CSV table of C-alpha atoms in Angstrom, one decimal:
chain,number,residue,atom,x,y,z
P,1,UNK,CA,0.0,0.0,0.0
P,2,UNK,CA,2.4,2.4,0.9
P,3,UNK,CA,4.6,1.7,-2.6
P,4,UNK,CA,1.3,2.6,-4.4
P,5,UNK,CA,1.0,5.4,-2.3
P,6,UNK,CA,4.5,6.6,-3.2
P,7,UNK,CA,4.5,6.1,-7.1
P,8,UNK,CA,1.2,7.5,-7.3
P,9,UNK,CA,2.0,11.1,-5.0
P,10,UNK,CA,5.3,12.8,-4.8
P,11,UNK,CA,7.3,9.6,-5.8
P,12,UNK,CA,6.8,9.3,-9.4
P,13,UNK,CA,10.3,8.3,-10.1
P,14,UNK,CA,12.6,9.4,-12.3
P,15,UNK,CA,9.7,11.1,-14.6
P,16,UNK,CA,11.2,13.2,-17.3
P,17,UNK,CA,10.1,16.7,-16.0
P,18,UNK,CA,11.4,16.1,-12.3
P,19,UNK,CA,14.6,14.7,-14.1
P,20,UNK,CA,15.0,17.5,-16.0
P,21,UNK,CA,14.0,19.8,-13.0
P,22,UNK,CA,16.5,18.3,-10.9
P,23,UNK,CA,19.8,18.7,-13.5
P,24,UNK,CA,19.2,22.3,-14.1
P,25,UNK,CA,18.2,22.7,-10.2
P,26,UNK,CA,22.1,20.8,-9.6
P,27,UNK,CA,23.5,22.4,-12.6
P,28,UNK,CA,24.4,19.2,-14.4
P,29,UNK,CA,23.6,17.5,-17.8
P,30,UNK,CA,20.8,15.2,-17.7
P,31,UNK,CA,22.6,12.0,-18.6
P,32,UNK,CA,24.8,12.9,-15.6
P,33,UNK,CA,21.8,12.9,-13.4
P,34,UNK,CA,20.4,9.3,-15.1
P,35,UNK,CA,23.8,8.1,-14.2
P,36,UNK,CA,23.7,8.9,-10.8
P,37,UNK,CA,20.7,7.9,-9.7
P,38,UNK,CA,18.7,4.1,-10.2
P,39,UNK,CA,15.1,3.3,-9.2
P,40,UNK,CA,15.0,1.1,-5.6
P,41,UNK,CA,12.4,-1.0,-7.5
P,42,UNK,CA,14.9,-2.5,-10.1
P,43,UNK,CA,17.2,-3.5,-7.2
P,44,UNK,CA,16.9,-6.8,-5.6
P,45,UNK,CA,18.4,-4.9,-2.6
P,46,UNK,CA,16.2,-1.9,-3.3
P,47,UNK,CA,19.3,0.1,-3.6
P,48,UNK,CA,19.2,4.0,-5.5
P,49,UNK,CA,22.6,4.9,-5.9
P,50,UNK,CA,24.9,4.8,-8.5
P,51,UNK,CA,27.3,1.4,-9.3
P,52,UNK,CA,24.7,-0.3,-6.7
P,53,UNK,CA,25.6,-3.8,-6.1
P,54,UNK,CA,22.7,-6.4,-7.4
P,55,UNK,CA,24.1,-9.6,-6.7
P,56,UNK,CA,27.2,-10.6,-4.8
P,57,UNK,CA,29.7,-12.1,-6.4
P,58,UNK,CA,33.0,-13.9,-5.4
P,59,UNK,CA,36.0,-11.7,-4.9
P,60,UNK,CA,33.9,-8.8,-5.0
P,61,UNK,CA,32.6,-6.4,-2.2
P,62,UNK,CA,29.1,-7.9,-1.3
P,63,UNK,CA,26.2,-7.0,0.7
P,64,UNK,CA,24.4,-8.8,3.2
P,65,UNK,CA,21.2,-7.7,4.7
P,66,UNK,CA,20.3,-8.6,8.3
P,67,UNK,CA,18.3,-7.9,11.5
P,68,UNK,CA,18.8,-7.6,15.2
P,69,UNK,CA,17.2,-6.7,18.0
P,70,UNK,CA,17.6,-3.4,19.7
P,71,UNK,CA,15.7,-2.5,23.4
P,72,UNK,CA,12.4,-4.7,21.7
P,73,UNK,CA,12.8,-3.8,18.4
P,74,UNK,CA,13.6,-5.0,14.6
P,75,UNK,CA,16.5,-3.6,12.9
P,76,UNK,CA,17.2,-4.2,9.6
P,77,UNK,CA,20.8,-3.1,8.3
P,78,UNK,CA,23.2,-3.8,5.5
P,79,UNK,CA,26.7,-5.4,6.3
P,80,UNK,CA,29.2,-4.9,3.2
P,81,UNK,CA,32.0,-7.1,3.6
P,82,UNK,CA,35.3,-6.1,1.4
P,83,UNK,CA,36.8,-8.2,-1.9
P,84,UNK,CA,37.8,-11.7,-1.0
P,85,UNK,CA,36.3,-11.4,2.7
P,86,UNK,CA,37.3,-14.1,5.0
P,87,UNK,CA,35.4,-14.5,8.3
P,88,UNK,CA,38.7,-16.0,9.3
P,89,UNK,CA,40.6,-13.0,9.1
P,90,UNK,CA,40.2,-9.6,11.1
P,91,UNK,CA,39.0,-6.4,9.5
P,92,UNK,CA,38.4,-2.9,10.6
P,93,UNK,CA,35.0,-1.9,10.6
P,94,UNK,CA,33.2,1.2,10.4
P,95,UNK,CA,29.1,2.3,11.2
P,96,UNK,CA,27.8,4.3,8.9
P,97,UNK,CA,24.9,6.8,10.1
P,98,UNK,CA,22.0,7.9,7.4
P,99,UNK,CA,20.6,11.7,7.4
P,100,UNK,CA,17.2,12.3,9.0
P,101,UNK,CA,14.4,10.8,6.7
P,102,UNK,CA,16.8,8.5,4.9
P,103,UNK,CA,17.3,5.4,4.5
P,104,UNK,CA,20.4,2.6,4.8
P,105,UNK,CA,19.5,2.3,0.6
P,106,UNK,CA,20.7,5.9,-0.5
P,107,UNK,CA,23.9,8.0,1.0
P,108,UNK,CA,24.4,5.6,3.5
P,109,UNK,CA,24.5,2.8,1.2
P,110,UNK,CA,26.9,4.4,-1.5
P,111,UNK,CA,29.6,5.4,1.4
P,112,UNK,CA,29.4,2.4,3.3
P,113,UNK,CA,29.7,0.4,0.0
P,114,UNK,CA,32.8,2.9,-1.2
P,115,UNK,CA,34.2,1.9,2.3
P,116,UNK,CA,34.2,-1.9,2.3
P,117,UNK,CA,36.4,-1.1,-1.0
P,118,UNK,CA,38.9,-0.2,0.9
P,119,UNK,CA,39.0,-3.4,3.3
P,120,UNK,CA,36.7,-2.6,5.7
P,121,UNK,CA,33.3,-4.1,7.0
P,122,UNK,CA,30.6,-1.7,7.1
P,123,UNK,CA,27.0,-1.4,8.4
P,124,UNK,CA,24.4,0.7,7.4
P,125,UNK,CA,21.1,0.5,9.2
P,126,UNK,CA,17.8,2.3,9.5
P,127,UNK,CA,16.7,4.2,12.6
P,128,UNK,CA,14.6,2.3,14.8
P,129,UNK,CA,10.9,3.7,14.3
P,130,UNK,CA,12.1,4.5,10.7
P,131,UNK,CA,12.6,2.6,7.1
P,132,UNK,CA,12.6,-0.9,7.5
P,133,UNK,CA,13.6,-0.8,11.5
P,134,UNK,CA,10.5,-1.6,13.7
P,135,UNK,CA,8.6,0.6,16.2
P,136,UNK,CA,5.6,3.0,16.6
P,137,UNK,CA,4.8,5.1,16.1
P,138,UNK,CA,6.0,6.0,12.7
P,139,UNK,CA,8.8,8.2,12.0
P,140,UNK,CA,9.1,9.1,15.4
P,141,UNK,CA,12.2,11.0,15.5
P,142,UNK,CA,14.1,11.6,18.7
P,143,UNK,CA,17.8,12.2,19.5
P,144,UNK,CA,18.0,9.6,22.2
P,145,UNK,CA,16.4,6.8,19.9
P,146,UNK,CA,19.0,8.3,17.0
P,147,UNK,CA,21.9,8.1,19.1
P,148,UNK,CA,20.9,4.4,20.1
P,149,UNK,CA,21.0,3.3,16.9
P,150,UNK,CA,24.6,4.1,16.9
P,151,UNK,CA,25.3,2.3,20.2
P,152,UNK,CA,23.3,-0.7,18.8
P,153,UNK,CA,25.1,-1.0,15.8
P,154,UNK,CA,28.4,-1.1,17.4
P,155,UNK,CA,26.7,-3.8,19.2
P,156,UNK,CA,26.2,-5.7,16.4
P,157,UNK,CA,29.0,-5.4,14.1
P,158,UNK,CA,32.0,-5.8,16.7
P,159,UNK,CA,30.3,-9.2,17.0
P,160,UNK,CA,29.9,-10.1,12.9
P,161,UNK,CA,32.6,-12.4,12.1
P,162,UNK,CA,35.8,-11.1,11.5
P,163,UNK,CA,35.3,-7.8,12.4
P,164,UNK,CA,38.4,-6.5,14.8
P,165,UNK,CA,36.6,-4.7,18.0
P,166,UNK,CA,39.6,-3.2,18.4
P,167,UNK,CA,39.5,-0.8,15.2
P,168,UNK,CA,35.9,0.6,15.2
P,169,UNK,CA,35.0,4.0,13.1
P,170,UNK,CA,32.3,6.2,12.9
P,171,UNK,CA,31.0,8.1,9.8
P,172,UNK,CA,27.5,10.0,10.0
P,173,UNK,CA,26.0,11.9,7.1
P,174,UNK,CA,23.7,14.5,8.0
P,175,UNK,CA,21.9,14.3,10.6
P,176,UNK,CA,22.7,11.2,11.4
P,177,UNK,CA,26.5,13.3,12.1
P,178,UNK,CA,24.9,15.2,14.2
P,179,UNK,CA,23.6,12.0,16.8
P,180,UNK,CA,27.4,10.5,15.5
P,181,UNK,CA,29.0,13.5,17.5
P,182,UNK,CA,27.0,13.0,20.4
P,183,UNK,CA,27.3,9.1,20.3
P,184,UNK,CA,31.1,9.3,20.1
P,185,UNK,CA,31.4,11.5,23.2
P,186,UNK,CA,30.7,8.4,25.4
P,187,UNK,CA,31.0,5.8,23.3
P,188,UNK,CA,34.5,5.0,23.1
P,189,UNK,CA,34.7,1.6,20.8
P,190,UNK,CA,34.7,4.2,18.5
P,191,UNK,CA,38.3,4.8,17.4
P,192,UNK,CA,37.4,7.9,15.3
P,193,UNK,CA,34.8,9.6,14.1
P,194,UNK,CA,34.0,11.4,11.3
P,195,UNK,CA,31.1,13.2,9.9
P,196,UNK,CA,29.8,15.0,6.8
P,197,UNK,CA,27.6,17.6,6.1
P,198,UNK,CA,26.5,17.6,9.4
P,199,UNK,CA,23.0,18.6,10.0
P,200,UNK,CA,22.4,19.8,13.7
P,201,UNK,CA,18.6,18.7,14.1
P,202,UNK,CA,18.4,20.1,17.7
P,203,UNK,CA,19.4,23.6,16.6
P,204,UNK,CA,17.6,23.6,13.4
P,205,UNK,CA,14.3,22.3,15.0
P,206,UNK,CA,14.3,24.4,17.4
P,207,UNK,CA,15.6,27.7,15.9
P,208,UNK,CA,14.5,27.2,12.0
P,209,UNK,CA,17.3,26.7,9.3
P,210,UNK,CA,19.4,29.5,9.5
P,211,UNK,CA,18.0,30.3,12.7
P,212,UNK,CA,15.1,31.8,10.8
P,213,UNK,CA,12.3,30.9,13.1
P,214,UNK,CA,13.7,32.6,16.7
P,215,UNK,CA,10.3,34.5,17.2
P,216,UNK,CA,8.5,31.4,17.3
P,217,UNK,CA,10.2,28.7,19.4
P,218,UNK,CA,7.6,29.1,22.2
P,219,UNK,CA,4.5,28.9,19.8
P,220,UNK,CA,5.5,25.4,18.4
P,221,UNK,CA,7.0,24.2,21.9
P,222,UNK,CA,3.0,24.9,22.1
P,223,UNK,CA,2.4,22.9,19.3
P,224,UNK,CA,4.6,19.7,20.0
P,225,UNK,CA,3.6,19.4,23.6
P,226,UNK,CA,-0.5,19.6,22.2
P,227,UNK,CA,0.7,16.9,20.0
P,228,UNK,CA,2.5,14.7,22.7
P,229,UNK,CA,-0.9,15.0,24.7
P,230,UNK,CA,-3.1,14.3,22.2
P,231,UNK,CA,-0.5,10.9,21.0
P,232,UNK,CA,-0.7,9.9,24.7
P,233,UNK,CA,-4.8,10.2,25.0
P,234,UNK,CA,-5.1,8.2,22.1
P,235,UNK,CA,-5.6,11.0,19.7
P,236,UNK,CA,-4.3,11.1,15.7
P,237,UNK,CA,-0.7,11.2,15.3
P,238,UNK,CA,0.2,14.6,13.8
P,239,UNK,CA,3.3,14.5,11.8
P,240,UNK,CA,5.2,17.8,11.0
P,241,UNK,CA,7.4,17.8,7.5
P,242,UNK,CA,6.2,16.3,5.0
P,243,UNK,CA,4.2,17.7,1.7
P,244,UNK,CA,3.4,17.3,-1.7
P,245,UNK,CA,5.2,19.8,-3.8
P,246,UNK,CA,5.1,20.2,-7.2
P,247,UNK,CA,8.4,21.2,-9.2
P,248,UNK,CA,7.4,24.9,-9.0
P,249,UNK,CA,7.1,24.7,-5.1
P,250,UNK,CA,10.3,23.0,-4.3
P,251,UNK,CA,12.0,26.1,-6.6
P,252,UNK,CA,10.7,28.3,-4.5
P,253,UNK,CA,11.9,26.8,-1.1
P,254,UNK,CA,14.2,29.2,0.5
P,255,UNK,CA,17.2,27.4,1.1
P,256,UNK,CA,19.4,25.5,-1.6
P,257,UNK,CA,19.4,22.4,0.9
P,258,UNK,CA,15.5,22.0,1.1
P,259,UNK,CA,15.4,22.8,-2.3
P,260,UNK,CA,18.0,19.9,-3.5
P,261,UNK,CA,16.4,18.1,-0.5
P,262,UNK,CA,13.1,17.1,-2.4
P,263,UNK,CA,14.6,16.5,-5.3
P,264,UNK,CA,17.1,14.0,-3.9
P,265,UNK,CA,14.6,11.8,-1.5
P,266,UNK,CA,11.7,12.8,-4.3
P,267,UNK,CA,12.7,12.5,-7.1
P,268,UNK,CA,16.0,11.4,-8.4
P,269,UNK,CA,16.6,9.0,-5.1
P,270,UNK,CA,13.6,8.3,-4.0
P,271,UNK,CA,12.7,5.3,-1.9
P,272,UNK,CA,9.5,4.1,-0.2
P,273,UNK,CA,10.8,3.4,3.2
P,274,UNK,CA,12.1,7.1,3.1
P,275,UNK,CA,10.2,10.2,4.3
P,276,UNK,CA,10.6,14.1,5.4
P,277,UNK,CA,7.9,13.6,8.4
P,278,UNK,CA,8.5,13.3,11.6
P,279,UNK,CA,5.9,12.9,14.4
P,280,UNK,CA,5.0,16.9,15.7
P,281,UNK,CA,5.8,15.5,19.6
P,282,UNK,CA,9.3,14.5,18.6
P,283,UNK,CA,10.0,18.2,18.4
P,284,UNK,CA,9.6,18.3,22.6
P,285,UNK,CA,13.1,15.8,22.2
P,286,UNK,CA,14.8,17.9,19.5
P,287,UNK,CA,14.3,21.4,20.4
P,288,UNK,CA,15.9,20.8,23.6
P,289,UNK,CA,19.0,19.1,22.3
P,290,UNK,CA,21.9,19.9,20.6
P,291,UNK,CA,24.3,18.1,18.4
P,292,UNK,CA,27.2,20.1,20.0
P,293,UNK,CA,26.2,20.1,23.7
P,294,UNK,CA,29.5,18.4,25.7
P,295,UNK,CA,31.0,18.0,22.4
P,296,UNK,CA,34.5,18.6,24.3
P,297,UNK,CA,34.1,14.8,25.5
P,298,UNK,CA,34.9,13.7,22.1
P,299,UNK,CA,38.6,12.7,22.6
P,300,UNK,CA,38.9,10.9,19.6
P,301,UNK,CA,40.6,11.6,16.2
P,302,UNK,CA,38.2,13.6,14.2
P,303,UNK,CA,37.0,14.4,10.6
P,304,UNK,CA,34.5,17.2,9.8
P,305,UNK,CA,33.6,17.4,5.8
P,306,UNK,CA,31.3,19.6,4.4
P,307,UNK,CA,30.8,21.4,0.9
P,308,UNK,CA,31.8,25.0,0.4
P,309,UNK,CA,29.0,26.2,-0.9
P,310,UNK,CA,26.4,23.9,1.4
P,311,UNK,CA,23.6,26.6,3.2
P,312,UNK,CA,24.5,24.3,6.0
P,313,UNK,CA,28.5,24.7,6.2
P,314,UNK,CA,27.7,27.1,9.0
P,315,UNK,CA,26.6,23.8,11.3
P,316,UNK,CA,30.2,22.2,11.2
P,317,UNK,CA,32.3,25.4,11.2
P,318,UNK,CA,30.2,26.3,14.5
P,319,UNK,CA,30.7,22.7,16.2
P,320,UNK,CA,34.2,22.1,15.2
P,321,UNK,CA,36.2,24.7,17.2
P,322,UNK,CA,33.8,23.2,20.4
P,323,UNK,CA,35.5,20.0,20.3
P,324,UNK,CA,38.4,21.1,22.4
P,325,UNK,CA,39.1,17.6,24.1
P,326,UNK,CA,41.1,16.1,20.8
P,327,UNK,CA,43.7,17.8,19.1
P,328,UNK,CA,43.9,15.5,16.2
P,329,UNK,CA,40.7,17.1,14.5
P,330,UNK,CA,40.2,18.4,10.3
P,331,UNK,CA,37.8,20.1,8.9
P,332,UNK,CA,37.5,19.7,5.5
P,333,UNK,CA,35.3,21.7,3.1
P,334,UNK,CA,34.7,19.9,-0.5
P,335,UNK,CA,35.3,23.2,-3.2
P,336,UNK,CA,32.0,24.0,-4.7
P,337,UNK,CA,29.9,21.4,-3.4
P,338,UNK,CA,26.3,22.1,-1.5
P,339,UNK,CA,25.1,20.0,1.3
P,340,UNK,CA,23.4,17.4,-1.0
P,341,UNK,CA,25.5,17.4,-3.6
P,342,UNK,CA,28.2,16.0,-1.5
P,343,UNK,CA,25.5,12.7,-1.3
P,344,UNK,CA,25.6,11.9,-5.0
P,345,UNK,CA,27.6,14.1,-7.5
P,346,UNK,CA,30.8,12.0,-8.3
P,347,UNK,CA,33.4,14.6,-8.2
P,348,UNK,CA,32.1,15.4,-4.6
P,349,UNK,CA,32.0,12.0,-3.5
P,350,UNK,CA,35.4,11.5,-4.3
P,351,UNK,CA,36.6,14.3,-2.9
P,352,UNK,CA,35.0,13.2,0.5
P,353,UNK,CA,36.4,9.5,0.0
P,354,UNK,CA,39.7,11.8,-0.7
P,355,UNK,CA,39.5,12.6,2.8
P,356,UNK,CA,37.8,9.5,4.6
P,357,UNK,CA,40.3,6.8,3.1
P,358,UNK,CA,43.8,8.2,4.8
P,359,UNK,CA,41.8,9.4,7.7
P,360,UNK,CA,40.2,6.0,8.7
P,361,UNK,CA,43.5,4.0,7.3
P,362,UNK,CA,45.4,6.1,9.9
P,363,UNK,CA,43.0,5.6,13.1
P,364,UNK,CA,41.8,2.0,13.0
């Protein structure tokens, strides 16, 4: 139901309009765009992104889906094991963290599967109450359940075969940098930590992107804890977040991340399991938390990427100086690149695998 809901709505993927909306929205030929981007439903492992594996094959970097159990709940996750894997052997591994509203299928997917390239075991998973993961309600999205993805997943991977516990990294994307940071501070299996274009969803929740929404903070703390109340009575679940926009409406958004946004999770990447809403009660979580809050407990090395030109770039340069208890910190920016360009376009990926490969071949 909801995959008919999807293709027949904002999902339509791939059509030639949005296509063509997205390249000149990106600034980049149309056959670029096609060759970036592949429809979840042609996947057996309903992967979007470019090169995506569909089938594993010996001597080749292969995927392996799987579930676990977190506090009650399903997980589902992708393990990527490197060329030639051998349970026998040890390996470094590495968690991979998706943005907010993504999904293990997209960004998370093509980084963690650029990573096991490189020789190292890699898990991407969905957020509990999110994607494939299991718990209600619905998109429910709150730091604390974010961060215990993390935790969980550490859980789970030091113990898949042939992973060394030992040499543990940490790479979020997006939000899910932001609930990396804050992971990492306690969380010391992790060896090093990096992050890229990190989205900090307390701050932005709670003071608009940009901090364009100061005058209202107290009117939709108002409006989340109406929502919590009416959730906990039994009430419908009110969702802040999501639309239907046409082509002409996503132009118009103010900021270039919204903007690419849409066109990334509805258009050119879409998948079903992935959404902008989030329940309206999550905000009472959000708006109170911050990703940079006791970031001086990081003590780990650390990696910062972000794209020059990203409307976001002012999230990172603000919670890098804060991270005063480790002196082997970088923060990189990628020349030209926007916030979601960094996700997708090839010359930006590599440029961030540039960074990641030396960085995570040094520390684990």
């Amino acid at each position: 139901m909801r995959d008919e809901v999807v293709n027949k709505t904002r999902r339509e993927f791939l059509g030639a309009s949005a296509l063509a909306f997205s390249c000149a929205l990106i600034g980049v030929p149309a056959m670029t765009a096609t060759a970036v981007a592949a429809d979840y439903r042609k996947n057996p492992f309903t992967l979007v992104y470019a090169g995506a594996i569909t089938r594993n094959e010996p001597g080749k970097v292969n995927i392996h889906p799987v579930k676990y159990t977190l506090n009650g709940l399903d997980i589902v996750a992708n393990v990527y094991t490197p060329a030639n894997y051998d349970p026998q052997q040890k390996y470094p591994a590495i968690v991979v963290a998706h943005p907010n509203g993504g999904v293990k299928e997209q960004v998370a997917g093509l980084y963690a599967r650029h990573l096991a390239e490189q020789g190292y075991i890699t898990i991407a998973m969905d957020a509990a109450y999110q994607g494939g993961s299991g718990g209600e309600p619905r998109s429910t999205d709150k730091p604390q359940f974010r961060i215990e993805d993390i935790h969980g997943a550490a859980d789970f991977i030091t113990r898949y075969p042939g992973v060394d516990a030992e040499r543990l990294g940490l790479l979020g994307i997006c939000g899910g940098g932001g609930y990396s940071l804050s992971a990492a501070k306690s969380d010391k299996r992790f060896k090093s930590i990096a992050t890229l274009s990190m989205f900090n969803s307390g701050r932005v929740r709670r003071n608009g992107f940009a901090d364009s929404q100061l005058d209202s903070i107290q009117q939709r703390l108002k409006q989340a804890t109406d929502a919590r109340a009416q959730e906990k009575a039994g009430g419908t679940i009110l969702y802040s977040g999501d639309a239907d926009m046409t082509d002409e409406q996503i132009a118009a958004l103010p900021f270039e991340m919204y903007r690419q946004g849409y066109e990334y999770y509805w258009r050119t990447h879409a998948h079903s399991g992935s959404t902008f809403k989030y329940t309206t009660s999550s905000l009472l979580d959000l708006m109170r938390w911050d990703a940079t809050d006791q970031i001086e407990l990081i003590d780990q090395p650390l990696l910062m990427i972000a794209g020059s030109k990203a409307d976001s770039l002012y999230m990172t340069e603000e919670a890098f100086p804060k991270a005063t208890g480790t002196k082997d910190k970088e923060l990189f920016k990628i020349d030209g690149a926007t916030h979601i360009e960094t996700y997708w376009v090839p010359k930006y990926v590599e440029a961030a695998l540039g960074k990641l490969k030396p960085f995570y071949a040094r520390t684990l």
